[in-house]
């Protein structure tokens, strides 16, 4: 049992916060302009890096890198050759067979939009089927479970966890009632509802992290 | 413990069978059911791509506050969807029985066109038996 990730969206459909924990399949960094600033430093496009694959880990979709990691020949040949374009060997490198598959290559902004789209469609589906103002709560697949908590002001808290976890709606409510109110709503330095900037700040990130790591489902 | 509805969605996302049981959920028009089935088909495909760890199936169970949607995806792409109360714990076995009835009464029926709406009396009566047991 574990917890994978947390997304927060505002009422204008923008992703304003992201954090992840035990993900084995990380999203690629967002493309330029696809993501607001101050959402998550980990997935924000890195403009000032000269070579993106040197800093952000090996780019497995690149045909040359895939070849090198699969054969290992080029790495052993010549010490004088410039090594810098080659990725450093990683313990957790994925098998080359699955590396070029397009499903592993979602950028973060695409992923965030898909999550929002699924949540919104399911919300409308549940509302239509029940015939009243009923909320969508969660869904389960074979590898994860997605939970939704929506506040009165239209903020949507979305969490991905292990499929065997119970409903984590109360956790999302706790994040809202605790760290979110304390370090975002009551923080004069965070522009709420700006449509130009996320809500990421050190206090909120730390206190959310501490809360999630303290849960029994986190391990 | 209650079952409120059964849908069969073909591999293209079209609703080929829809039946409501009891009145736990409001009865919608057949046009609305068609739209909802199409939406569900799309969502199901996207949920498989959002997995944070490796490859995933599509959504199996979708829960609201008072009801849940259980989805059985067959290897051929046909989806069996059951709308039940949250406490219902036999949804998976019921769906397996429905799949069996579908194989027997629909797929073996020479007058049935694949991927088209199911108008087979035998299937209707088999479903009635499954739901009343």
Tab-separated table of C-alpha atoms in Angstrom:
chain	number	residue	atom	x	y	z
A	1	UNK	CA	0.000	0.000	0.000
A	2	UNK	CA	1.291	3.324	-0.872
A	3	UNK	CA	0.460	6.747	-2.182
A	4	UNK	CA	1.628	7.849	-5.623
A	5	UNK	CA	0.752	11.452	-6.302
A	6	UNK	CA	-1.318	14.514	-5.461
A	7	UNK	CA	-2.734	17.031	-7.931
A	8	UNK	CA	-4.601	20.219	-7.021
A	9	UNK	CA	-6.678	22.054	-9.640
A	10	UNK	CA	-8.409	25.417	-9.309
A	11	UNK	CA	-11.826	26.272	-10.711
A	12	UNK	CA	-10.286	27.492	-13.962
A	13	UNK	CA	-9.090	23.949	-14.842
A	14	UNK	CA	-5.439	24.861	-14.132
A	15	UNK	CA	-3.172	22.474	-12.304
A	16	UNK	CA	-1.798	24.604	-9.451
A	17	UNK	CA	0.096	22.035	-7.403
A	18	UNK	CA	1.713	18.635	-7.893
A	19	UNK	CA	3.667	16.293	-5.657
A	20	UNK	CA	4.585	12.630	-5.988
A	21	UNK	CA	6.047	9.909	-3.795
A	22	UNK	CA	6.400	6.308	-4.948
A	23	UNK	CA	5.966	6.662	-8.681
A	24	UNK	CA	8.044	4.227	-10.742
A	25	UNK	CA	6.831	5.716	-14.016
A	26	UNK	CA	7.611	9.440	-13.747
A	27	UNK	CA	6.128	11.945	-16.175
A	28	UNK	CA	8.528	13.865	-18.399
A	29	UNK	CA	8.967	17.551	-17.634
A	30	UNK	CA	6.266	19.755	-19.054
A	31	UNK	CA	6.756	21.536	-22.359
A	32	UNK	CA	7.387	25.287	-22.366
A	33	UNK	CA	4.165	27.151	-21.688
A	34	UNK	CA	2.211	24.010	-20.839
A	35	UNK	CA	2.376	24.482	-17.105
A	36	UNK	CA	2.009	27.434	-14.744
A	37	UNK	CA	5.053	28.454	-12.683
A	38	UNK	CA	5.113	27.435	-8.996
A	39	UNK	CA	3.297	24.119	-9.432
A	40	UNK	CA	6.143	21.707	-8.893
A	41	UNK	CA	9.846	22.277	-9.474
A	42	UNK	CA	10.324	18.610	-10.382
A	43	UNK	CA	8.252	18.742	-13.564
A	44	UNK	CA	8.705	22.373	-14.589
A	45	UNK	CA	10.395	22.866	-18.002
A	46	UNK	CA	14.116	23.506	-17.570
A	47	UNK	CA	14.964	26.339	-19.937
A	48	UNK	CA	18.512	27.092	-18.784
A	49	UNK	CA	19.889	23.562	-19.108
A	50	UNK	CA	22.092	23.141	-22.211
A	51	UNK	CA	21.452	19.424	-22.672
A	52	UNK	CA	18.136	18.227	-21.282
A	53	UNK	CA	19.148	14.558	-21.189
A	54	UNK	CA	22.286	15.264	-19.192
A	55	UNK	CA	20.408	16.814	-16.291
A	56	UNK	CA	16.995	15.183	-16.357
A	57	UNK	CA	18.331	11.652	-16.531
A	58	UNK	CA	18.612	9.514	-19.674
A	59	UNK	CA	16.137	10.283	-22.418
A	60	UNK	CA	15.049	6.759	-23.272
A	61	UNK	CA	13.075	7.766	-26.302
A	62	UNK	CA	16.219	8.910	-28.012
A	63	UNK	CA	17.236	6.143	-30.453
A	64	UNK	CA	20.973	6.539	-29.794
A	65	UNK	CA	20.627	6.281	-26.037
A	66	UNK	CA	18.389	3.267	-26.282
A	67	UNK	CA	20.921	1.550	-28.482
A	68	UNK	CA	23.791	2.233	-26.106
A	69	UNK	CA	21.922	1.038	-23.069
A	70	UNK	CA	20.860	-2.125	-24.877
A	71	UNK	CA	24.204	-3.166	-26.309
A	72	UNK	CA	26.718	-1.564	-23.990
A	73	UNK	CA	29.294	-1.673	-26.795
A	74	UNK	CA	29.900	2.024	-27.295
A	75	UNK	CA	30.412	2.655	-23.608
A	76	UNK	CA	33.352	0.241	-23.470
A	77	UNK	CA	35.131	1.211	-26.678
A	78	UNK	CA	36.992	4.458	-26.377
A	79	UNK	CA	38.041	6.398	-23.320
A	80	UNK	CA	39.071	9.445	-25.320
A	81	UNK	CA	35.657	9.867	-26.823
A	82	UNK	CA	33.560	12.536	-25.120
A	83	UNK	CA	31.386	10.790	-22.584
A	84	UNK	CA	29.087	13.635	-21.750
A	85	UNK	CA	26.197	12.815	-24.126
A	86	UNK	CA	25.963	9.306	-22.726
A	87	UNK	CA	23.597	8.817	-19.847
A	88	UNK	CA	25.129	7.677	-16.564
A	89	UNK	CA	24.222	4.065	-15.842
A	90	UNK	CA	21.299	3.794	-13.484
A	91	UNK	CA	20.378	0.938	-11.208
A	92	UNK	CA	16.702	1.301	-12.012
A	93	UNK	CA	17.052	1.667	-15.778
A	94	UNK	CA	13.986	0.306	-17.563
A	95	UNK	CA	14.383	-2.648	-19.916
A	96	UNK	CA	15.005	-1.368	-23.449
A	97	UNK	CA	12.064	-3.293	-24.864
A	98	UNK	CA	9.497	-1.099	-23.128
A	99	UNK	CA	11.523	2.102	-23.283
A	100	UNK	CA	10.415	3.500	-26.650
A	101	UNK	CA	6.713	2.782	-26.045
A	102	UNK	CA	4.696	5.984	-26.411
A	103	UNK	CA	2.616	5.314	-23.301
A	104	UNK	CA	5.678	5.857	-21.086
A	105	UNK	CA	6.275	9.245	-22.618
A	106	UNK	CA	3.477	11.482	-21.378
A	107	UNK	CA	4.723	14.938	-20.493
A	108	UNK	CA	3.479	16.335	-17.222
A	109	UNK	CA	1.185	18.956	-18.748
A	110	UNK	CA	-0.489	16.290	-20.911
A	111	UNK	CA	-0.869	14.036	-17.919
A	112	UNK	CA	-2.337	16.820	-15.783
A	113	UNK	CA	-4.888	17.600	-18.484
A	114	UNK	CA	-5.861	13.945	-18.827
A	115	UNK	CA	-6.359	13.625	-15.069
A	116	UNK	CA	-8.531	16.723	-15.046
A	117	UNK	CA	-10.517	15.497	-18.053
A	118	UNK	CA	-11.200	12.118	-16.487
A	119	UNK	CA	-12.236	13.661	-13.184
A	120	UNK	CA	-14.552	16.173	-14.845
A	121	UNK	CA	-16.166	13.580	-17.144
A	122	UNK	CA	-16.724	11.163	-14.279
A	123	UNK	CA	-18.196	13.948	-12.164
A	124	UNK	CA	-20.716	14.710	-14.911
A	125	UNK	CA	-21.424	11.014	-15.490
A	126	UNK	CA	-22.156	10.378	-11.817
A	127	UNK	CA	-24.283	13.507	-11.578
A	128	UNK	CA	-26.302	12.511	-14.645
A	129	UNK	CA	-26.795	8.907	-13.531
A	130	UNK	CA	-27.854	9.780	-9.990
A	131	UNK	CA	-30.156	12.583	-11.114
A	132	UNK	CA	-29.050	14.843	-8.272
A	133	UNK	CA	-25.987	16.667	-7.015
A	134	UNK	CA	-24.027	13.548	-6.159
A	135	UNK	CA	-20.221	13.665	-6.104
A	136	UNK	CA	-17.850	11.274	-7.814
A	137	UNK	CA	-15.638	9.742	-5.097
A	138	UNK	CA	-13.046	7.378	-6.561
A	139	UNK	CA	-12.270	4.763	-9.182
A	140	UNK	CA	-10.031	1.685	-9.138
A	141	UNK	CA	-7.966	0.051	-11.868
A	142	UNK	CA	-5.629	-2.940	-11.580
A	143	UNK	CA	-2.653	-0.777	-10.479
A	144	UNK	CA	-3.971	2.386	-8.867
A	145	UNK	CA	-6.952	4.132	-7.315
A	146	UNK	CA	-7.881	7.769	-7.965
A	147	UNK	CA	-9.608	9.783	-5.230
A	148	UNK	CA	-11.334	13.140	-5.635
A	149	UNK	CA	-12.305	15.791	-3.117
A	150	UNK	CA	-13.869	18.986	-4.371
A	151	UNK	CA	-14.203	22.062	-2.182
A	152	UNK	CA	-17.077	24.544	-2.277
A	153	UNK	CA	-14.790	27.050	-3.977
A	154	UNK	CA	-14.125	24.674	-6.862
A	155	UNK	CA	-10.657	23.441	-5.893
A	156	UNK	CA	-10.220	19.806	-6.814
A	157	UNK	CA	-7.850	17.628	-4.811
A	158	UNK	CA	-6.926	14.460	-6.684
A	159	UNK	CA	-4.835	11.673	-5.193
A	160	UNK	CA	-3.518	8.473	-6.744
A	161	UNK	CA	-2.914	5.589	-4.365
A	162	UNK	CA	-2.571	1.836	-4.219
A	163	UNK	CA	-5.749	0.079	-5.500
A	164	UNK	CA	-6.267	-1.695	-2.171
A	165	UNK	CA	-6.412	1.525	-0.152
A	166	UNK	CA	-9.710	2.555	1.431
A	167	UNK	CA	-11.308	5.837	0.479
A	168	UNK	CA	-8.762	8.623	1.077
A	169	UNK	CA	-11.262	11.434	0.782
A	170	UNK	CA	-10.787	12.333	4.436
A	171	UNK	CA	-7.038	12.747	3.818
A	172	UNK	CA	-7.707	15.167	0.972
A	173	UNK	CA	-10.101	17.048	3.232
A	174	UNK	CA	-7.408	17.174	5.891
A	175	UNK	CA	-4.917	18.615	3.414
A	176	UNK	CA	-7.481	21.249	2.539
A	177	UNK	CA	-8.436	22.045	6.110
A	178	UNK	CA	-4.849	21.951	7.364
A	179	UNK	CA	-1.868	22.886	5.158
A	180	UNK	CA	-3.913	24.393	2.332
A	181	UNK	CA	-5.834	26.853	4.497
A	182	UNK	CA	-2.821	27.622	6.664
A	183	UNK	CA	-0.074	28.065	4.073
A	184	UNK	CA	-1.965	28.968	0.895
A	185	UNK	CA	-5.221	30.712	1.716
A	186	UNK	CA	-3.787	32.594	4.706
A	187	UNK	CA	-0.526	33.322	2.941
A	188	UNK	CA	-0.492	36.847	1.488
A	189	UNK	CA	2.406	35.939	-0.813
A	190	UNK	CA	0.406	33.308	-2.670
A	191	UNK	CA	-1.874	34.786	-5.333
A	192	UNK	CA	-5.030	32.694	-5.306
A	193	UNK	CA	-7.123	32.372	-8.448
A	194	UNK	CA	-4.499	34.243	-10.470
A	195	UNK	CA	-4.537	31.885	-13.508
A	196	UNK	CA	-0.858	32.760	-13.891
A	197	UNK	CA	0.833	31.013	-11.040
A	198	UNK	CA	0.563	27.866	-8.948
A	199	UNK	CA	0.475	27.727	-5.157
A	200	UNK	CA	3.707	25.865	-4.488
A	201	UNK	CA	5.641	27.098	-1.458
A	202	UNK	CA	8.046	25.527	0.970
A	203	UNK	CA	5.732	25.421	3.973
A	204	UNK	CA	2.820	23.891	2.102
A	205	UNK	CA	5.022	21.260	0.450
A	206	UNK	CA	6.737	20.304	3.694
A	207	UNK	CA	3.603	20.116	5.748
A	208	UNK	CA	1.696	18.130	3.092
A	209	UNK	CA	4.648	15.787	2.768
A	210	UNK	CA	4.758	15.247	6.531
A	211	UNK	CA	1.031	14.585	6.663
A	212	UNK	CA	1.131	12.024	3.816
A	213	UNK	CA	4.207	10.250	5.188
A	214	UNK	CA	2.468	9.921	8.539
A	215	UNK	CA	-0.453	7.973	7.096
A	216	UNK	CA	-0.727	4.251	7.758
A	217	UNK	CA	-1.373	3.569	4.050
A	218	UNK	CA	1.928	5.248	3.112
A	219	UNK	CA	4.117	2.569	4.743
B	1	UNK	CA	-27.559	-4.660	-1.681
B	2	UNK	CA	-29.281	-3.875	-4.923
B	3	UNK	CA	-28.646	-3.962	-8.657
B	4	UNK	CA	-30.019	-1.010	-10.583
B	5	UNK	CA	-28.850	-1.332	-14.128
B	6	UNK	CA	-26.976	-3.367	-16.735
B	7	UNK	CA	-25.317	-2.093	-19.897
B	8	UNK	CA	-23.457	-3.890	-22.654
B	9	UNK	CA	-21.089	-1.655	-24.630
B	10	UNK	CA	-19.575	-2.920	-27.883
B	11	UNK	CA	-15.913	-2.456	-28.758
B	12	UNK	CA	-16.632	0.794	-30.622
B	13	UNK	CA	-18.271	2.409	-27.573
B	14	UNK	CA	-21.869	1.932	-28.704
B	15	UNK	CA	-24.507	0.842	-26.211
B	16	UNK	CA	-25.983	-2.434	-27.506
B	17	UNK	CA	-28.032	-3.435	-24.460
B	18	UNK	CA	-29.449	-1.442	-21.563
B	19	UNK	CA	-31.812	-2.503	-18.841
B	20	UNK	CA	-32.837	-0.897	-15.552
B	21	UNK	CA	-33.932	-2.786	-12.466
B	22	UNK	CA	-35.893	-1.230	-9.618
B	23	UNK	CA	-35.873	2.509	-9.117
B	24	UNK	CA	-32.700	3.197	-7.158
B	25	UNK	CA	-31.491	5.409	-10.007
B	26	UNK	CA	-33.635	7.668	-12.188
B	27	UNK	CA	-34.636	6.300	-15.576
B	28	UNK	CA	-33.099	8.309	-18.397
B	29	UNK	CA	-34.015	8.392	-22.066
B	30	UNK	CA	-32.283	5.912	-24.376
B	31	UNK	CA	-30.470	8.796	-26.035
B	32	UNK	CA	-28.953	9.875	-22.706
B	33	UNK	CA	-27.860	6.302	-22.003
B	34	UNK	CA	-26.129	6.191	-25.397
B	35	UNK	CA	-24.196	9.368	-24.603
B	36	UNK	CA	-23.212	8.160	-21.116
B	37	UNK	CA	-22.020	4.809	-22.483
B	38	UNK	CA	-19.871	6.592	-25.043
B	39	UNK	CA	-18.365	8.781	-22.310
B	40	UNK	CA	-17.638	5.754	-20.151
B	41	UNK	CA	-15.933	4.047	-23.072
B	42	UNK	CA	-13.627	7.051	-23.532
B	43	UNK	CA	-12.844	7.445	-19.842
B	44	UNK	CA	-12.039	3.758	-19.592
B	45	UNK	CA	-9.374	4.102	-22.282
B	46	UNK	CA	-7.795	7.162	-20.635
B	47	UNK	CA	-7.680	5.667	-17.129
B	48	UNK	CA	-5.421	2.891	-18.428
B	49	UNK	CA	-2.870	5.502	-19.571
B	50	UNK	CA	-2.690	7.406	-16.280
B	51	UNK	CA	-1.048	4.610	-14.329
B	52	UNK	CA	1.801	5.784	-12.062
B	53	UNK	CA	3.389	2.298	-12.154
B	54	UNK	CA	3.684	0.314	-15.360
B	55	UNK	CA	0.793	-0.857	-17.464
B	56	UNK	CA	-2.665	-0.798	-15.986
B	57	UNK	CA	-6.125	-2.008	-16.880
B	58	UNK	CA	-8.879	0.544	-17.346
B	59	UNK	CA	-11.148	1.495	-14.451
B	60	UNK	CA	-12.786	-1.548	-12.858
B	61	UNK	CA	-14.967	0.135	-10.246
B	62	UNK	CA	-16.171	3.750	-10.249
B	63	UNK	CA	-17.818	4.944	-7.039
B	64	UNK	CA	-20.134	7.825	-6.329
B	65	UNK	CA	-21.569	8.604	-2.906
B	66	UNK	CA	-24.546	6.227	-3.153
B	67	UNK	CA	-23.840	3.902	-6.069
B	68	UNK	CA	-20.976	2.281	-7.937
B	69	UNK	CA	-20.296	1.231	-11.510
B	70	UNK	CA	-18.540	-2.124	-11.989
B	71	UNK	CA	-16.984	-2.746	-15.396
B	72	UNK	CA	-15.987	-6.094	-16.908
B	73	UNK	CA	-13.866	-5.791	-20.041
B	74	UNK	CA	-13.739	-8.972	-22.107
B	75	UNK	CA	-10.705	-9.852	-24.270
B	76	UNK	CA	-12.720	-8.958	-27.382
B	77	UNK	CA	-13.358	-5.400	-26.174
B	78	UNK	CA	-16.999	-5.777	-25.177
B	79	UNK	CA	-17.759	-4.116	-21.840
B	80	UNK	CA	-20.348	-5.326	-19.331
B	81	UNK	CA	-21.321	-2.560	-16.929
B	82	UNK	CA	-23.325	-3.053	-13.753
B	83	UNK	CA	-24.836	-0.195	-11.725
B	84	UNK	CA	-25.306	-1.232	-8.108
B	85	UNK	CA	-25.522	0.084	-4.576
B	86	UNK	CA	-22.212	0.662	-2.779
B	87	UNK	CA	-22.720	-2.316	-0.455
B	88	UNK	CA	-23.292	-4.786	-3.297
B	89	UNK	CA	-20.392	-7.260	-3.215
B	90	UNK	CA	-21.568	-9.770	-5.814
B	91	UNK	CA	-21.184	-7.436	-8.795
B	92	UNK	CA	-18.223	-9.343	-10.252
B	93	UNK	CA	-19.917	-12.735	-10.097
B	94	UNK	CA	-23.112	-11.306	-11.566
B	95	UNK	CA	-21.108	-9.831	-14.454
B	96	UNK	CA	-19.445	-13.197	-15.092
B	97	UNK	CA	-22.874	-14.825	-15.255
B	98	UNK	CA	-24.080	-12.123	-17.642
B	99	UNK	CA	-21.026	-12.756	-19.831
B	100	UNK	CA	-21.905	-16.457	-19.879
B	101	UNK	CA	-25.502	-15.698	-20.820
B	102	UNK	CA	-24.234	-13.346	-23.539
B	103	UNK	CA	-22.012	-16.073	-24.986
B	104	UNK	CA	-24.841	-18.606	-24.920
B	105	UNK	CA	-27.886	-16.575	-25.905
B	106	UNK	CA	-26.409	-13.834	-28.070
B	107	UNK	CA	-23.198	-15.023	-29.711
B	108	UNK	CA	-24.658	-18.451	-30.566
B	109	UNK	CA	-27.783	-16.880	-32.024
B	110	UNK	CA	-27.493	-17.044	-35.836
B	111	UNK	CA	-29.905	-14.134	-36.217
B	112	UNK	CA	-27.780	-11.746	-34.160
B	113	UNK	CA	-25.471	-9.331	-35.987
B	114	UNK	CA	-22.244	-8.729	-34.003
B	115	UNK	CA	-21.747	-5.194	-32.612
B	116	UNK	CA	-25.432	-4.404	-33.165
B	117	UNK	CA	-28.125	-3.863	-30.499
B	118	UNK	CA	-29.140	-7.089	-28.766
B	119	UNK	CA	-32.769	-8.016	-29.427
B	120	UNK	CA	-32.802	-11.604	-28.254
B	121	UNK	CA	-35.607	-12.889	-26.051
B	122	UNK	CA	-33.423	-15.679	-24.704
B	123	UNK	CA	-30.863	-13.176	-23.383
B	124	UNK	CA	-33.610	-11.071	-21.781
B	125	UNK	CA	-35.018	-14.057	-19.898
B	126	UNK	CA	-31.544	-15.265	-18.832
B	127	UNK	CA	-30.826	-11.778	-17.435
B	128	UNK	CA	-34.137	-11.745	-15.579
B	129	UNK	CA	-33.226	-15.097	-13.978
B	130	UNK	CA	-29.727	-13.923	-12.988
B	131	UNK	CA	-31.030	-10.698	-11.439
B	132	UNK	CA	-33.806	-12.374	-9.468
B	133	UNK	CA	-31.479	-14.997	-7.962
